[in-house]
CSV table of C-alpha atoms and ligand atoms in Angstrom, one decimal:
chain,number,residue,atom,x,y,z
Z,1,UNK,CA,2.1,24.9,12.6
Z,2,UNK,CA,1.2,22.9,9.3
Z,3,UNK,CA,2.8,19.9,8.3
Z,4,UNK,CA,6.2,20.9,6.4
Z,5,UNK,CA,6.2,20.3,2.6
Z,6,UNK,CA,9.2,20.5,1.0
Z,7,UNK,CA,9.7,21.2,-3.1
Z,8,UNK,CA,12.7,18.7,-3.9
Z,9,UNK,CA,12.9,19.5,-7.5
Z,10,UNK,CA,10.3,21.6,-10.3
Z,11,UNK,CA,10.2,20.8,-14.0
Z,12,UNK,CA,7.8,23.3,-15.6
Z,13,UNK,CA,4.2,22.7,-13.4
Z,14,UNK,CA,5.4,19.3,-12.0
Z,15,UNK,CA,7.0,19.1,-8.5
Z,16,UNK,CA,8.4,16.4,-6.6
Z,17,UNK,CA,8.9,16.9,-2.8
Z,18,UNK,CA,8.3,15.6,0.4
Z,19,UNK,CA,5.3,16.1,2.9
Z,20,UNK,CA,6.7,15.6,6.5
Z,21,UNK,CA,4.0,14.3,9.2
Z,22,UNK,CA,4.5,12.8,12.7
Z,23,UNK,CA,3.3,9.2,11.3
Z,24,UNK,CA,6.1,9.3,8.7
Z,25,UNK,CA,6.8,11.2,5.2
Z,26,UNK,CA,5.0,11.0,2.4
Z,27,UNK,CA,6.8,11.2,-1.1
Z,28,UNK,CA,5.5,13.4,-3.9
Z,29,UNK,CA,4.0,12.7,-6.3
Z,30,UNK,CA,2.2,10.0,-4.3
Z,31,UNK,CA,-0.8,7.6,-4.7
Z,32,UNK,CA,-2.8,6.9,-1.6
Z,33,UNK,CA,-4.3,3.3,-1.6
Z,34,UNK,CA,-8.0,3.5,-0.7
Z,35,UNK,CA,-8.8,1.9,2.3
Z,36,UNK,CA,-12.5,2.3,2.5
Z,37,UNK,CA,-13.7,0.1,5.2
Z,38,UNK,CA,-10.5,0.1,7.3
Z,39,UNK,CA,-8.8,-2.3,5.0
Z,40,UNK,CA,-7.6,-1.9,1.6
Z,41,UNK,CA,-10.0,-4.8,-0.2
Z,42,UNK,CA,-8.1,-8.1,-0.3
Z,43,UNK,CA,-4.8,-6.9,1.1
Z,44,UNK,CA,-3.3,-7.0,4.6
Z,45,UNK,CA,-1.4,-4.2,6.0
Z,46,UNK,CA,1.9,-5.7,5.5
Z,47,UNK,CA,1.7,-6.5,1.8
Z,48,UNK,CA,0.3,-2.5,1.6
Z,49,UNK,CA,3.4,-1.2,3.4
Z,50,UNK,CA,5.7,-3.6,0.8
Z,51,UNK,CA,4.4,-1.6,-2.1
Z,52,UNK,CA,5.9,1.7,-1.1
Z,53,UNK,CA,2.9,3.4,-0.1
Z,54,UNK,CA,3.7,6.2,2.5
Z,55,UNK,CA,0.1,6.8,3.2
Z,56,UNK,CA,-3.7,5.6,2.8
Z,57,UNK,CA,-7.4,6.9,2.9
Z,58,UNK,CA,-10.1,5.4,4.9
Z,59,UNK,CA,-13.5,6.6,4.6
Z,60,UNK,CA,-16.0,8.4,7.1
Z,61,UNK,CA,-19.0,7.7,5.4
Z,62,UNK,CA,-18.4,3.9,6.1
Z,63,UNK,CA,-16.6,3.7,9.0
Z,64,UNK,CA,-19.4,6.0,10.6
Z,65,UNK,CA,-21.7,3.5,10.1
Z,66,UNK,CA,-19.4,0.5,10.5
Z,67,UNK,CA,-17.8,0.2,13.5
Z,68,UNK,CA,-19.0,3.6,14.3
Z,69,UNK,CA,-17.4,6.5,15.3
Z,70,UNK,CA,-17.4,6.1,19.4
Z,71,UNK,CA,-16.5,2.5,19.0
Z,72,UNK,CA,-13.8,3.6,16.9
Z,73,UNK,CA,-12.4,5.8,19.3
Z,74,UNK,CA,-13.0,2.9,22.2
Z,75,UNK,CA,-10.5,0.8,20.2
Z,76,UNK,CA,-7.6,3.1,19.5
Z,77,UNK,CA,-8.7,5.0,16.5
Z,78,UNK,CA,-8.1,3.6,13.1
Z,79,UNK,CA,-4.6,3.2,13.1
Z,80,UNK,CA,-4.4,0.7,16.4
Z,81,UNK,CA,-7.4,-0.8,14.6
Z,82,UNK,CA,-6.2,-1.8,11.6
Z,83,UNK,CA,-2.3,-2.0,12.4
Z,84,UNK,CA,-1.3,0.5,10.2
Z,85,UNK,CA,1.2,2.9,11.6
Z,86,UNK,CA,1.8,5.3,9.0
Z,87,UNK,CA,-0.1,8.5,7.7
Z,88,UNK,CA,-3.9,8.3,7.2
Z,89,UNK,CA,-6.2,10.5,5.1
Z,90,UNK,CA,-9.4,10.3,5.4
Z,91,UNK,CA,-12.2,11.9,3.3
Z,92,UNK,CA,-15.2,14.2,4.9
Z,93,UNK,CA,-18.0,11.7,3.8
Z,94,UNK,CA,-20.2,14.1,2.1
Z,95,UNK,CA,-19.1,12.4,-1.3
Z,96,UNK,CA,-20.0,9.0,-0.5
Z,97,UNK,CA,-23.0,10.4,1.0
Z,98,UNK,CA,-24.3,11.2,-2.2
Z,99,UNK,CA,-23.2,8.2,-4.2
Z,100,UNK,CA,-23.8,5.5,-1.7
Z,101,UNK,CA,-26.2,6.4,1.2
Z,102,UNK,CA,-30.2,5.9,1.2
Z,103,UNK,CA,-32.4,8.8,1.4
Z,104,UNK,CA,-30.1,12.0,1.8
Z,105,UNK,CA,-30.5,15.9,2.1
Z,106,UNK,CA,-28.0,18.6,1.7
Z,107,UNK,CA,-29.0,21.7,4.4
Z,108,UNK,CA,-27.0,24.6,4.9
Z,109,UNK,CA,-26.8,23.0,8.5
Z,110,UNK,CA,-25.9,19.6,7.6
Z,111,UNK,CA,-26.2,16.5,5.6
Z,112,UNK,CA,-28.9,14.2,6.5
Z,113,UNK,CA,-29.0,10.2,5.2
Z,114,UNK,CA,-29.8,7.1,5.9
Z,115,UNK,CA,-27.5,4.1,5.9
Z,116,UNK,CA,-27.0,2.0,2.9
Z,117,UNK,CA,-26.3,-1.0,5.4
Z,118,UNK,CA,-29.7,-0.7,8.1
Z,119,UNK,CA,-31.0,2.2,7.2
Z,120,UNK,CA,-30.4,4.0,10.4
Z,121,UNK,CA,-30.5,7.9,10.1
Z,122,UNK,CA,-27.5,9.9,10.5
Z,123,UNK,CA,-26.6,13.6,10.5
Z,124,UNK,CA,-23.0,15.0,9.1
Z,125,UNK,CA,-22.3,18.5,9.8
Z,126,UNK,CA,-18.9,20.1,8.8
Z,127,UNK,CA,-18.2,19.9,12.5
Z,128,UNK,CA,-19.2,16.1,12.8
Z,129,UNK,CA,-17.1,15.2,10.3
Z,130,UNK,CA,-14.3,16.9,11.7
Z,131,UNK,CA,-15.3,15.2,15.3
Z,132,UNK,CA,-15.2,11.7,13.4
Z,133,UNK,CA,-12.2,12.4,11.2
Z,134,UNK,CA,-9.7,13.8,13.6
Z,135,UNK,CA,-10.7,12.9,17.2
Z,136,UNK,CA,-12.3,9.5,16.6
Z,137,UNK,CA,-10.6,7.9,13.5
Z,138,UNK,CA,-7.5,10.0,14.6
Z,139,UNK,CA,-6.7,10.7,10.9
Z,140,UNK,CA,-3.0,12.5,10.4
Z,141,UNK,CA,-4.8,14.5,7.2
Z,142,UNK,CA,-8.7,15.5,7.5
Z,143,UNK,CA,-10.7,16.9,4.3
Z,144,UNK,CA,-13.3,19.9,5.0
Z,145,UNK,CA,-17.3,18.5,4.4
Z,146,UNK,CA,-18.1,19.4,1.1
Z,147,UNK,CA,-20.6,19.4,-1.8
Z,148,UNK,CA,-19.0,18.0,-5.3
Z,149,UNK,CA,-22.0,18.2,-7.7
Z,150,UNK,CA,-22.4,15.7,-10.5
Z,151,UNK,CA,-21.0,16.3,-14.5
Z,152,UNK,CA,-22.2,17.9,-16.6
Z,153,UNK,CA,-23.4,20.8,-14.0
Z,154,UNK,CA,-25.4,24.0,-14.9
Z,155,UNK,CA,-23.1,27.1,-13.6
Z,156,UNK,CA,-26.0,28.0,-11.3
Z,157,UNK,CA,-26.0,24.6,-9.5
Z,158,UNK,CA,-22.4,24.8,-9.5
Z,159,UNK,CA,-22.3,28.1,-8.0
Z,160,UNK,CA,-24.6,27.0,-5.3
Z,161,UNK,CA,-22.2,23.9,-4.2
Z,162,UNK,CA,-19.1,26.2,-4.3
Z,163,UNK,CA,-20.5,28.5,-2.6
Z,164,UNK,CA,-21.8,26.2,0.0
Z,165,UNK,CA,-18.5,24.4,-0.1
Z,166,UNK,CA,-16.8,27.4,1.0
Z,167,UNK,CA,-18.7,28.2,3.7
Z,168,UNK,CA,-18.3,24.3,5.2
Z,169,UNK,CA,-14.8,25.1,4.7
Z,170,UNK,CA,-14.7,27.9,7.5
Z,171,UNK,CA,-16.8,25.9,9.5
Z,172,UNK,CA,-14.3,22.9,9.3
Z,173,UNK,CA,-11.7,25.2,9.8
Z,174,UNK,CA,-13.2,26.7,13.1
Z,175,UNK,CA,-13.9,23.1,14.4
Z,176,UNK,CA,-10.5,21.8,13.4
Z,177,UNK,CA,-9.0,24.5,15.4
Z,178,UNK,CA,-4.9,24.5,15.7
Z,179,UNK,CA,-3.8,21.0,15.8
Z,180,UNK,CA,0.1,20.4,15.9
Z,181,UNK,CA,0.1,16.8,15.0
Z,182,UNK,CA,-2.8,16.6,12.3
Z,183,UNK,CA,-3.6,18.4,9.2
Z,184,UNK,CA,-6.6,19.9,7.5
Z,185,UNK,CA,-7.1,20.3,3.7
Z,186,UNK,CA,-9.7,22.2,2.2
Z,187,UNK,CA,-11.4,21.2,-1.6
Z,188,UNK,CA,-11.8,23.4,-4.4
Z,189,UNK,CA,-15.0,22.9,-6.2
Z,190,UNK,CA,-16.5,24.6,-9.1
Z,191,UNK,CA,-17.3,21.8,-11.7
Z,192,UNK,CA,-16.2,22.9,-15.2
Z,193,UNK,CA,-16.3,26.6,-14.7
Z,194,UNK,CA,-12.8,28.4,-14.4
Z,195,UNK,CA,-14.4,31.7,-12.9
Z,196,UNK,CA,-16.2,29.5,-10.1
Z,197,UNK,CA,-12.9,27.4,-9.4
Z,198,UNK,CA,-10.9,30.7,-9.0
Z,199,UNK,CA,-13.6,32.0,-6.5
Z,200,UNK,CA,-13.8,28.7,-4.6
Z,201,UNK,CA,-9.4,28.9,-4.9
Z,202,UNK,CA,-9.4,32.2,-3.3
Z,203,UNK,CA,-12.0,31.8,-0.6
Z,204,UNK,CA,-9.9,28.5,0.7
Z,205,UNK,CA,-7.0,30.4,0.8
Z,206,UNK,CA,-8.4,33.1,3.0
Z,207,UNK,CA,-9.2,30.6,5.4
Z,208,UNK,CA,-5.8,28.6,4.9
Z,209,UNK,CA,-5.3,25.2,5.3
Z,210,UNK,CA,-2.5,22.7,5.1
Z,211,UNK,CA,-3.1,21.3,1.6
Z,212,UNK,CA,-5.6,21.9,-0.9
Z,213,UNK,CA,-7.8,19.4,-2.8
Z,214,UNK,CA,-9.4,19.5,-6.3
Z,215,UNK,CA,-12.5,18.3,-6.1
Z,216,UNK,CA,-15.4,17.8,-8.7
Z,217,UNK,CA,-13.7,15.6,-11.2
Z,218,UNK,CA,-13.4,12.3,-12.1
Z,219,UNK,CA,-17.2,12.2,-11.5
Z,220,UNK,CA,-17.8,11.0,-15.2
Z,221,UNK,CA,-16.1,13.9,-17.1
Z,222,UNK,CA,-13.5,11.9,-18.9
Z,223,UNK,CA,-10.1,12.2,-19.5
Z,224,UNK,CA,-10.0,15.4,-21.9
Z,225,UNK,CA,-12.4,17.7,-19.8
Z,226,UNK,CA,-10.7,16.6,-16.7
Z,227,UNK,CA,-7.2,17.6,-18.5
Z,228,UNK,CA,-9.0,21.1,-19.6
Z,229,UNK,CA,-10.1,21.7,-15.9
Z,230,UNK,CA,-6.2,20.9,-15.0
Z,231,UNK,CA,-4.9,23.2,-17.6
Z,232,UNK,CA,-5.6,26.2,-14.8
Z,233,UNK,CA,-7.2,24.4,-11.7
Z,234,UNK,CA,-3.9,23.2,-9.5
Z,235,UNK,CA,-2.0,26.9,-10.4
Z,236,UNK,CA,-5.0,28.8,-8.6
Z,237,UNK,CA,-4.1,27.1,-5.4
Z,238,UNK,CA,-0.7,27.8,-3.3
Z,239,UNK,CA,2.2,26.1,-4.6
Z,240,UNK,CA,3.8,25.4,-1.4
Z,241,UNK,CA,1.5,23.5,-0.1
Z,242,UNK,CA,0.2,19.9,-1.6
Z,243,UNK,CA,-2.4,19.8,-4.3
Z,244,UNK,CA,-4.7,16.5,-3.9
Z,245,UNK,CA,-6.8,15.6,-6.9
Z,246,UNK,CA,-9.2,13.3,-5.7
Z,247,UNK,CA,-10.6,10.2,-7.4
Z,248,UNK,CA,-8.1,10.2,-10.0
Z,249,UNK,CA,-7.4,7.9,-11.7
Z,250,UNK,CA,-6.0,5.6,-14.4
Z,251,UNK,CA,-2.0,5.6,-14.9
Z,252,UNK,CA,-2.4,8.0,-17.7
Z,253,UNK,CA,-4.4,10.5,-15.3
Z,254,UNK,CA,-1.8,10.7,-13.3
Z,255,UNK,CA,0.8,11.0,-15.7
Z,256,UNK,CA,-1.0,14.2,-17.1
Z,257,UNK,CA,-2.4,15.4,-13.8
Z,258,UNK,CA,1.3,15.3,-12.3
Z,259,UNK,CA,2.3,17.6,-15.9
Z,260,UNK,CA,-0.2,20.0,-14.8
Z,261,UNK,CA,1.1,20.6,-10.9
Z,262,UNK,CA,-0.8,17.9,-9.1
Z,263,UNK,CA,0.9,15.7,-5.8
Z,264,UNK,CA,-1.3,13.9,-4.6
Z,265,UNK,CA,-3.8,11.0,-5.7
Z,266,UNK,CA,-6.4,8.5,-4.6
Z,267,UNK,CA,-8.2,5.9,-6.8
Z,268,UNK,CA,-10.3,3.1,-6.2
Z,269,UNK,CA,-9.3,1.6,-9.7
Z,270,UNK,CA,-6.2,-0.9,-8.6
Z,271,UNK,CA,-7.9,-2.5,-6.2
Z,272,UNK,CA,-11.2,-2.6,-7.8
Z,273,UNK,CA,-10.3,-3.5,-11.3
Z,274,UNK,CA,-7.7,-5.8,-9.6
Z,275,UNK,CA,-10.6,-7.8,-8.1
Z,276,UNK,CA,-12.0,-8.4,-11.7
Z,277,UNK,CA,-9.1,-9.8,-13.6
Z,278,UNK,CA,-7.4,-6.5,-14.6
Z,279,UNK,CA,-3.8,-5.8,-14.2
Z,280,UNK,CA,-1.9,-2.3,-15.2
Z,281,UNK,CA,1.8,-3.1,-17.1
Z,282,UNK,CA,3.7,-0.5,-18.7
Z,283,UNK,CA,2.4,-1.7,-21.7
Z,284,UNK,CA,-1.0,-0.9,-20.6
Z,285,UNK,CA,-4.0,-2.7,-19.0
Z,286,UNK,CA,-4.4,-6.5,-19.6
Z,287,UNK,CA,-7.1,-8.7,-18.4
Z,288,UNK,CA,-6.1,-12.1,-16.8
Z,289,UNK,CA,-9.6,-13.7,-17.5
Z,290,UNK,CA,-8.5,-13.9,-21.1
Z,291,UNK,CA,-8.1,-17.4,-22.8
Z,292,UNK,CA,-4.1,-15.8,-24.0
Z,293,UNK,CA,-2.9,-16.0,-20.4
Z,294,UNK,CA,-3.7,-19.8,-19.7
Z,295,UNK,CA,-0.4,-21.2,-20.5
Z,296,UNK,CA,1.9,-18.1,-20.0
Z,297,UNK,CA,4.3,-18.6,-17.7
Z,298,UNK,CA,5.9,-14.9,-17.7
Z,299,UNK,CA,5.2,-12.6,-14.4
Z,300,UNK,CA,3.1,-9.4,-15.3
Z,301,UNK,CA,6.6,-7.3,-14.7
Z,302,UNK,CA,9.9,-8.5,-13.8
Z,303,UNK,CA,10.9,-5.5,-12.9
Z,304,UNK,CA,8.7,-4.6,-10.1
Z,305,UNK,CA,9.8,-5.7,-6.4
Z,306,UNK,CA,6.5,-7.4,-5.6
Z,307,UNK,CA,5.8,-11.0,-5.5
Z,308,UNK,CA,2.4,-10.5,-7.2
Z,309,UNK,CA,4.3,-8.8,-10.1
Z,310,UNK,CA,7.2,-10.6,-10.8
Z,311,UNK,CA,7.2,-14.4,-9.0
Z,312,UNK,CA,3.8,-15.4,-9.9
Z,313,UNK,CA,3.3,-16.4,-13.7
Z,314,UNK,CA,0.2,-14.7,-15.9
Z,315,UNK,CA,-1.0,-18.7,-16.1
Z,316,UNK,CA,-1.4,-18.8,-12.5
Z,317,UNK,CA,-2.9,-15.7,-12.2
Z,318,UNK,CA,-5.3,-16.4,-14.7
Z,319,UNK,CA,-6.9,-19.9,-13.0
Z,320,UNK,CA,-7.5,-17.9,-10.1
Z,321,UNK,CA,-9.3,-15.7,-11.4
Z,322,UNK,CA,-11.4,-17.8,-13.7
Z,323,UNK,CA,-11.9,-19.8,-10.6
Z,324,UNK,CA,-12.8,-16.8,-8.5
Z,325,UNK,CA,-10.4,-17.6,-6.2
Z,326,UNK,CA,-9.6,-15.0,-3.5
Z,327,UNK,CA,-5.8,-15.4,-3.7
Z,328,UNK,CA,-6.4,-14.3,-7.1
Z,329,UNK,CA,-8.0,-10.9,-5.9
Z,330,UNK,CA,-5.3,-10.6,-3.3
Z,331,UNK,CA,-2.6,-10.8,-5.9
Z,332,UNK,CA,-3.8,-8.5,-8.7
Z,333,UNK,CA,-4.4,-5.9,-6.0
Z,334,UNK,CA,-1.4,-6.1,-4.7
Z,335,UNK,CA,0.3,-5.9,-8.2
Z,336,UNK,CA,-1.8,-2.9,-9.6
Z,337,UNK,CA,-1.1,-1.2,-5.9
Z,338,UNK,CA,2.9,-1.8,-6.6
Z,339,UNK,CA,2.4,-1.2,-10.1
Z,340,UNK,CA,0.8,3.0,-9.2
Z,341,UNK,CA,3.6,3.3,-6.6
Z,342,UNK,CA,6.0,2.2,-9.0
Z,343,UNK,CA,4.8,4.8,-11.5
Z,344,UNK,CA,4.6,7.4,-9.3
Z,345,UNK,CA,8.7,6.6,-8.0
Z,346,UNK,CA,9.5,6.9,-11.7
Z,347,UNK,CA,7.7,10.4,-12.0
Z,348,UNK,CA,9.9,11.3,-8.9
Z,349,UNK,CA,12.7,10.4,-10.2
Z,350,UNK,CA,12.3,11.8,-13.8
Z,351,UNK,CA,11.0,15.1,-12.3
Z,352,UNK,CA,13.9,15.2,-10.0
Z,353,UNK,CA,16.7,14.8,-13.0
Z,354,UNK,CA,14.7,17.2,-15.2
Z,355,UNK,CA,13.8,14.5,-17.4
Z,356,UNK,CA,10.0,14.3,-17.4
Z,357,UNK,CA,9.0,15.7,-20.1
Z,358,UNK,CA,10.6,12.8,-22.2
Z,359,UNK,CA,9.5,10.2,-19.5
Z,360,UNK,CA,5.9,11.5,-20.3
Z,361,UNK,CA,6.5,10.8,-24.1
Z,362,UNK,CA,8.2,7.6,-23.4
Z,363,UNK,CA,4.9,6.6,-21.3
Z,364,UNK,CA,2.5,7.6,-23.5
Z,365,UNK,CA,4.1,6.0,-26.4
Z,366,UNK,CA,4.4,2.5,-24.5
Z,367,UNK,CA,1.3,2.4,-22.1
Z,368,UNK,CA,-1.6,4.3,-23.7
Z,369,UNK,CA,-0.9,3.7,-27.8
Z,370,UNK,CA,-1.8,-0.3,-27.5
U,1,NEZ,C1,-11.5,6.3,1.1
U,1,NEZ,C2,-11.7,7.5,0.0
U,1,NEZ,C3,-12.9,7.0,-1.2
U,1,NEZ,C4,-12.6,8.1,-1.9
U,1,NEZ,C5,-12.4,9.3,-1.6
U,1,NEZ,C6,-12.5,10.4,-2.7
U,1,NEZ,C7,-13.9,10.8,-3.0
U,1,NEZ,C8,-14.2,12.0,-4.1
U,1,NEZ,C9,-14.2,11.5,-5.3
U,1,NEZ,N1,-13.8,10.5,-6.3
U,1,NEZ,C10,-14.2,10.8,-7.4
U,1,NEZ,N2,-14.3,12.1,-7.7
U,1,NEZ,C11,-14.2,12.7,-6.3
U,1,NEZ,C12,-14.7,14.4,-6.0
U,1,NEZ,C13,-14.4,14.1,-4.5
U,1,NEZ,C14,-14.9,15.6,-4.0
U,1,NEZ,O1,-15.3,16.5,-4.8
U,1,NEZ,N3,-14.7,15.6,-2.9
U,1,NEZ,C15,-14.9,14.8,-2.1
U,1,NEZ,N4,-15.0,15.1,-0.5
U,1,NEZ,N5,-14.7,13.5,-2.4
U,1,NEZ,C16,-14.4,13.2,-3.7
U,1,NEZ,C17,-11.6,10.0,-0.8
U,1,NEZ,C18,-11.3,8.9,0.1
């Protein structure tokens, strides 16, 4: 019995709804903060909860290397380990292997790689990835193991990766089996080739998943090329199940993807850029290192109910970032996650009232043009 996904309103291709899981409801459009190594970097669980996030992401690649799957299970799973009792989605690890691990080999059977931490050898098959995600980490939503090709890709290479991912989708589903309290998402591949994305979608639908991710984007193609794929890719996936665009993105990427029918997002940007002094605001990004903030006593955003956004002066944030203080990284990460939650909340509200088209125009005028 898949998690119920109820669409409460639609406007054009945009949708707003609720994905109901045993650990809590996920309001869509949803932004999912990335908690790679069992922490949303520089933030406490209470601070993440205070932003309104309904779900966070965990990373199979990092967690299988440290603390290790069997230790994680002995410690009660990721929810107990980190004290987060709402939903957790984990990626399957293949993408991180290709971008982080030492020597790695992709074979039909599995991906083999050496740890970027201590060089130890590891194997990640579709079956092992499901076991780690669902049984050792205890993720509420697991992702199939897939192969994401770099951009740009030649069609034959993109086809090979899409077909391998489709075969791994079937093996992931077989290994996952039927579970009452956990879900499994398939991942659409096919790079920038419409025909490949259609074949990928058809094969995933035949297998049947609780939700469908759009993979293979946010790999350097840029906003324009991503939007061109999103002009057709979301509609190839079932309208009655969640659509998750992996690794996206900047606020404007979220707006344009929601406009084209995407429901769920993850991105390291708000926390990673935050640690380096960048803050997102309704008027676009600013960097607090800039001298113009040295005596600016105004907060980043008085309308956001988050201490980092409305009760902290830019001058103080400027000082903390310039001094490379840990608190600066925490406060800017906290603000950025709260800002992303404010953006997704505003989109849910706009779609629910049939005024997302106007809201999108205002957003561009205010946020993008600067
Ligand atoms: C903790 C965590 C971090 C990151 C992710 C998403 C990581 C990610 C991508 N990031 C940018 N583009 C991406 C594409 C893919 C993809 O095609 N497949 C998979 N499995 N993951 C992707 C998921 C979980």
